GROMACS .gro file of C-alpha atoms in nm:
model
  259
    1UNK     CA    1   0.000   0.000   0.000
    2UNK     CA    2   0.139   0.339  -0.100
    3UNK     CA    3   0.224   0.599   0.165
    4UNK     CA    4  -0.039   0.853   0.252
    5UNK     CA    5   0.071   1.194   0.122
    6UNK     CA    6   0.160   1.471   0.360
    7UNK     CA    7  -0.100   1.731   0.445
    8UNK     CA    8   0.079   2.004   0.258
    9UNK     CA    9   0.119   2.006  -0.119
   10UNK     CA   10   0.310   2.251  -0.340
   11UNK     CA   11   0.285   2.612  -0.233
   12UNK     CA   12   0.138   2.505   0.102
   13UNK     CA   13  -0.187   2.366  -0.042
   14UNK     CA   14  -0.331   2.084   0.169
   15UNK     CA   15  -0.327   1.743   0.002
   16UNK     CA   16  -0.598   1.480   0.000
   17UNK     CA   17  -0.551   1.230   0.284
   18UNK     CA   18  -0.693   0.926   0.111
   19UNK     CA   19  -0.554   0.578   0.182
   20UNK     CA   20  -0.389   0.417  -0.119
   21UNK     CA   21  -0.628   0.233  -0.349
   22UNK     CA   22  -0.606  -0.144  -0.376
   23UNK     CA   23  -0.638  -0.389  -0.663
   24UNK     CA   24  -0.473  -0.439  -1.000
   25UNK     CA   25  -0.594  -0.104  -1.134
   26UNK     CA   26  -0.551   0.077  -0.798
   27UNK     CA   27  -0.899   0.216  -0.834
   28UNK     CA   28  -1.139  -0.064  -0.756
   29UNK     CA   29  -1.187   0.004  -0.383
   30UNK     CA   30  -1.073   0.243  -0.114
   31UNK     CA   31  -1.138   0.275   0.259
   32UNK     CA   32  -1.122   0.556   0.511
   33UNK     CA   33  -0.935   0.505   0.833
   34UNK     CA   34  -1.172   0.564   1.125
   35UNK     CA   35  -0.928   0.816   1.266
   36UNK     CA   36  -0.940   1.017   0.941
   37UNK     CA   37  -1.315   1.033   0.884
   38UNK     CA   38  -1.362   1.373   0.715
   39UNK     CA   39  -1.640   1.623   0.755
   40UNK     CA   40  -1.888   1.642   0.466
   41UNK     CA   41  -1.808   1.889   0.190
   42UNK     CA   42  -2.009   2.106  -0.042
   43UNK     CA   43  -1.925   2.054  -0.408
   44UNK     CA   44  -1.998   2.327  -0.659
   45UNK     CA   45  -1.956   2.309  -1.036
   46UNK     CA   46  -1.949   2.597  -1.280
   47UNK     CA   47  -2.001   2.538  -1.652
   48UNK     CA   48  -1.749   2.769  -1.813
   49UNK     CA   49  -1.856   2.725  -2.177
   50UNK     CA   50  -2.203   2.631  -2.301
   51UNK     CA   51  -2.231   2.298  -2.483
   52UNK     CA   52  -2.335   2.280  -2.844
   53UNK     CA   53  -2.369   1.979  -3.075
   54UNK     CA   54  -2.236   2.173  -3.375
   55UNK     CA   55  -1.915   2.037  -3.524
   56UNK     CA   56  -1.737   2.370  -3.480
   57UNK     CA   57  -1.872   2.442  -3.132
   58UNK     CA   58  -1.655   2.469  -2.824
   59UNK     CA   59  -1.663   2.173  -2.590
   60UNK     CA   60  -1.781   2.249  -2.238
   61UNK     CA   61  -1.526   2.313  -1.968
   62UNK     CA   62  -1.656   2.206  -1.631
   63UNK     CA   63  -1.507   2.323  -1.303
   64UNK     CA   64  -1.598   2.160  -0.973
   65UNK     CA   65  -1.497   2.324  -0.645
   66UNK     CA   66  -1.547   2.214  -0.287
   67UNK     CA   67  -1.597   2.391   0.043
   68UNK     CA   68  -1.722   2.300   0.390
   69UNK     CA   69  -1.965   2.235   0.554
   70UNK     CA   70  -2.206   1.979   0.417
   71UNK     CA   71  -2.379   1.905   0.097
   72UNK     CA   72  -2.397   1.571  -0.076
   73UNK     CA   73  -2.406   1.641  -0.449
   74UNK     CA   74  -2.206   1.793  -0.730
   75UNK     CA   75  -2.313   1.878  -1.084
   76UNK     CA   76  -2.128   1.766  -1.396
   77UNK     CA   77  -2.273   1.892  -1.726
   78UNK     CA   78  -2.605   1.952  -1.553
   79UNK     CA   79  -2.626   1.608  -1.386
   80UNK     CA   80  -2.633   1.585  -1.007
   81UNK     CA   81  -2.386   1.331  -0.871
   82UNK     CA   82  -2.268   1.231  -0.521
   83UNK     CA   83  -1.986   1.437  -0.373
   84UNK     CA   84  -1.712   1.262  -0.177
   85UNK     CA   85  -1.613   1.375   0.169
   86UNK     CA   86  -1.264   1.516   0.171
   87UNK     CA   87  -1.060   1.676   0.445
   88UNK     CA   88  -0.925   2.012   0.327
   89UNK     CA   89  -0.942   1.902  -0.035
   90UNK     CA   90  -0.778   2.182  -0.229
   91UNK     CA   91  -0.584   1.991  -0.496
   92UNK     CA   92  -0.672   2.084  -0.854
   93UNK     CA   93  -0.723   1.827  -1.130
   94UNK     CA   94  -0.742   1.874  -1.507
   95UNK     CA   95  -0.906   1.609  -1.729
   96UNK     CA   96  -0.816   1.637  -2.100
   97UNK     CA   97  -0.984   1.412  -2.354
   98UNK     CA   98  -1.009   1.340  -2.724
   99UNK     CA   99  -1.326   1.173  -2.851
  100UNK     CA  100  -1.467   1.079  -3.190
  101UNK     CA  101  -1.816   0.943  -3.119
  102UNK     CA  102  -1.863   1.055  -2.758
  103UNK     CA  103  -1.751   0.739  -2.577
  104UNK     CA  104  -1.421   0.880  -2.448
  105UNK     CA  105  -1.598   1.203  -2.350
  106UNK     CA  106  -1.844   0.998  -2.143
  107UNK     CA  107  -1.555   0.831  -1.964
  108UNK     CA  108  -1.385   1.168  -1.902
  109UNK     CA  109  -1.702   1.305  -1.745
  110UNK     CA  110  -1.732   0.993  -1.528
  111UNK     CA  111  -1.371   1.035  -1.417
  112UNK     CA  112  -1.450   1.394  -1.318
  113UNK     CA  113  -1.733   1.264  -1.101
  114UNK     CA  114  -1.493   1.033  -0.927
  115UNK     CA  115  -1.252   1.322  -0.866
  116UNK     CA  116  -1.507   1.557  -0.708
  117UNK     CA  117  -1.324   1.529  -0.375
  118UNK     CA  118  -1.054   1.747  -0.529
  119UNK     CA  119  -1.081   2.119  -0.465
  120UNK     CA  120  -1.118   2.193  -0.837
  121UNK     CA  121  -1.179   1.964  -1.135
  122UNK     CA  122  -1.193   2.079  -1.498
  123UNK     CA  123  -1.288   1.867  -1.799
  124UNK     CA  124  -1.152   2.001  -2.129
  125UNK     CA  125  -1.178   1.872  -2.486
  126UNK     CA  126  -0.823   1.851  -2.622
  127UNK     CA  127  -0.870   2.130  -2.878
  128UNK     CA  128  -0.905   2.371  -2.585
  129UNK     CA  129  -0.644   2.218  -2.354
  130UNK     CA  130  -0.365   2.455  -2.243
  131UNK     CA  131  -0.020   2.398  -2.391
  132UNK     CA  132   0.129   2.501  -2.058
  133UNK     CA  133  -0.048   2.374  -1.748
  134UNK     CA  134  -0.145   2.622  -1.477
  135UNK     CA  135   0.093   2.612  -1.182
  136UNK     CA  136  -0.174   2.486  -0.941
  137UNK     CA  137  -0.270   2.169  -1.134
  138UNK     CA  138  -0.159   1.875  -0.920
  139UNK     CA  139  -0.324   1.594  -1.120
  140UNK     CA  140  -0.347   1.562  -1.500
  141UNK     CA  141  -0.577   1.297  -1.649
  142UNK     CA  142  -0.553   1.237  -2.025
  143UNK     CA  143  -0.777   1.010  -2.229
  144UNK     CA  144  -0.817   0.921  -2.597
  145UNK     CA  145  -0.958   0.648  -2.821
  146UNK     CA  146  -0.720   0.386  -2.957
  147UNK     CA  147  -0.679   0.428  -3.334
  148UNK     CA  148  -0.470   0.189  -3.545
  149UNK     CA  149  -0.310   0.043  -3.230
  150UNK     CA  150  -0.215   0.386  -3.092
  151UNK     CA  151  -0.310   0.753  -3.085
  152UNK     CA  152  -0.520   0.905  -3.360
  153UNK     CA  153  -0.375   1.087  -3.660
  154UNK     CA  154  -0.545   1.321  -3.908
  155UNK     CA  155  -0.598   1.026  -4.143
  156UNK     CA  156  -0.765   0.809  -3.877
  157UNK     CA  157  -0.986   1.098  -3.767
  158UNK     CA  158  -1.093   1.144  -4.129
  159UNK     CA  159  -1.176   0.774  -4.143
  160UNK     CA  160  -1.378   0.807  -3.820
  161UNK     CA  161  -1.577   1.098  -3.964
  162UNK     CA  162  -1.674   0.879  -4.259
  163UNK     CA  163  -1.830   0.624  -4.023
  164UNK     CA  164  -2.091   0.855  -3.872
  165UNK     CA  165  -2.346   1.108  -3.990
  166UNK     CA  166  -2.293   1.313  -3.674
  167UNK     CA  167  -2.010   1.563  -3.620
  168UNK     CA  168  -1.703   1.429  -3.443
  169UNK     CA  169  -1.658   1.544  -3.085
  170UNK     CA  170  -1.290   1.619  -3.156
  171UNK     CA  171  -1.265   1.727  -3.521
  172UNK     CA  172  -0.948   1.931  -3.464
  173UNK     CA  173  -0.618   1.836  -3.308
  174UNK     CA  174  -0.588   1.512  -3.115
  175UNK     CA  175  -0.400   1.415  -2.801
  176UNK     CA  176  -0.098   1.317  -3.014
  177UNK     CA  177  -0.064   1.673  -3.145
  178UNK     CA  178  -0.133   1.827  -2.804
  179UNK     CA  179   0.142   1.621  -2.641
  180UNK     CA  180   0.378   1.743  -2.914
  181UNK     CA  181   0.344   2.098  -2.779
  182UNK     CA  182   0.267   2.040  -2.410
  183UNK     CA  183   0.526   2.213  -2.193
  184UNK     CA  184   0.757   2.004  -1.975
  185UNK     CA  185   0.630   1.950  -1.620
  186UNK     CA  186   0.813   2.172  -1.370
  187UNK     CA  187   0.550   2.182  -1.094
  188UNK     CA  188   0.546   1.824  -0.970
  189UNK     CA  189   0.213   1.744  -1.137
  190UNK     CA  190   0.133   1.372  -1.147
  191UNK     CA  191  -0.057   1.217  -1.437
  192UNK     CA  192  -0.277   0.923  -1.531
  193UNK     CA  193  -0.391   0.803  -1.873
  194UNK     CA  194  -0.690   0.611  -2.006
  195UNK     CA  195  -0.822   0.503  -2.343
  196UNK     CA  196  -1.126   0.347  -2.505
  197UNK     CA  197  -1.094   0.037  -2.722
  198UNK     CA  198  -1.306  -0.222  -2.898
  199UNK     CA  199  -1.283  -0.556  -2.722
  200UNK     CA  200  -1.236  -0.799  -3.010
  201UNK     CA  201  -1.006  -1.093  -2.949
  202UNK     CA  202  -0.652  -1.002  -2.850
  203UNK     CA  203  -0.567  -0.681  -3.032
  204UNK     CA  204  -0.231  -0.513  -2.966
  205UNK     CA  205  -0.184  -0.144  -2.904
  206UNK     CA  206  -0.319   0.101  -2.648
  207UNK     CA  207  -0.353   0.478  -2.668
  208UNK     CA  208  -0.338   0.494  -2.287
  209UNK     CA  209   0.004   0.327  -2.273
  210UNK     CA  210   0.141   0.564  -2.536
  211UNK     CA  211  -0.004   0.864  -2.351
  212UNK     CA  212   0.154   0.750  -2.024
  213UNK     CA  213   0.491   0.696  -2.196
  214UNK     CA  214   0.489   1.041  -2.353
  215UNK     CA  215   0.375   1.210  -2.031
  216UNK     CA  216   0.660   1.043  -1.844
  217UNK     CA  217   0.907   1.182  -2.099
  218UNK     CA  218   0.757   1.526  -2.035
  219UNK     CA  219   0.827   1.489  -1.664
  220UNK     CA  220   0.484   1.378  -1.543
  221UNK     CA  221   0.523   1.081  -1.305
  222UNK     CA  222   0.235   0.833  -1.330
  223UNK     CA  223   0.004   0.808  -1.028
  224UNK     CA  224  -0.149   0.477  -1.141
  225UNK     CA  225  -0.117   0.239  -1.439
  226UNK     CA  226  -0.291   0.327  -1.768
  227UNK     CA  227  -0.653   0.214  -1.783
  228UNK     CA  228  -0.867   0.089  -2.072
  229UNK     CA  229  -1.245   0.122  -2.096
  230UNK     CA  230  -1.418  -0.100  -2.351
  231UNK     CA  231  -1.668  -0.011  -2.620
  232UNK     CA  232  -1.900  -0.249  -2.804
  233UNK     CA  233  -1.800  -0.138  -3.153
  234UNK     CA  234  -1.616   0.131  -3.346
  235UNK     CA  235  -1.882   0.395  -3.279
  236UNK     CA  236  -1.982   0.256  -2.939
  237UNK     CA  237  -2.156   0.259  -2.705
  238UNK     CA  238  -1.950   0.176  -2.397
  239UNK     CA  239  -1.982  -0.179  -2.271
  240UNK     CA  240  -2.205  -0.238  -1.970
  241UNK     CA  241  -2.087  -0.078  -1.644
  242UNK     CA  242  -1.782   0.087  -1.801
  243UNK     CA  243  -1.902   0.430  -1.696
  244UNK     CA  244  -1.945   0.314  -1.335
  245UNK     CA  245  -1.601   0.157  -1.349
  246UNK     CA  246  -1.454   0.490  -1.461
  247UNK     CA  247  -1.603   0.664  -1.157
  248UNK     CA  248  -1.463   0.398  -0.923
  249UNK     CA  249  -1.123   0.408  -1.091
  250UNK     CA  250  -1.102   0.783  -1.046
  251UNK     CA  251  -1.193   0.754  -0.678
  252UNK     CA  252  -0.877   0.555  -0.621
  253UNK     CA  253  -0.644   0.819  -0.769
  254UNK     CA  254  -0.448   1.035  -0.524
  255UNK     CA  255  -0.197   1.312  -0.588
  256UNK     CA  256   0.051   1.140  -0.353
  257UNK     CA  257   0.048   0.811  -0.543
  258UNK     CA  258   0.337   0.696  -0.762
  259UNK     CA  259   0.334   0.397  -0.992
   0.00000   0.00000   0.00000
C-alpha cells in the first residue's frame, strides 16, 4: 500500500488524505481510516462554456470546487452526482480528452465525477487544452480512443468521420498533437492516462500506454497504471458498467500516489 501523502502540497496547499487504493488497477476500492473520517463537503460546479452539438462548437469546460460544511451532491454537465467527503481538499485536477463518437468524452465526465473530492476539477476537450499547465494543477488525467493500435492521426480521424453522420466530438487536433506541444512539467504534477478500445479478441496497441509513456518523458510521473475502458464497436456505445467503473477508478487516484 502506497504511503499517505503529507497534508501540505506545493505552495502550502493541503493534500488529500486518502488511503492508497487497492487492486490491479488501484482504483477498484478504497477505505477511510476511522481516525481520518472527514467532515462532509459542499461541491460546486461551474459550466465555463455552453455545450453545443455543432461540429465547430466549443466543448464544455466544467469546473468543480469544494468547500465546507455539508452538501452531498455535485453537478457535472447539468447532472447531479454524489460528492465525496474530503478533508481540506484543495488539490486541482485537469481532465483532458479526445473523442470521436462521444464514448471517451463519457468516460472523461465519469472520471470527473470520481474526482469531485478534489478542490477543483476541470474537464476540457483537447482542442481547448492549455499547452502550458497552470501552476496549481496537481493531477493531470488524459484520455483518448485507440486508433490503429495507438493515438489518432489526421488520417484516422478522417476515417472516423466517414463512419458517422454526426459531427465528431474532436474534429481538430488530437491528443498526439497536443502532447507534441505540451510544456515540460516543472510543478510536480502527477498524471494518469486512459483510453477506449473495442474488445475484439486479443488486439495489440493502447492509446493509454502511449499517452503514459509520452507524459513520463515530459516529466509527469504516473500516479497509477494506464486504464482501458471498452466499447462495443467502433462507434460505441460503452460496454455495460464501463461508466461506473470509470467513476470507481477515479476515486482511487491520489496526488501522492506513484506507480
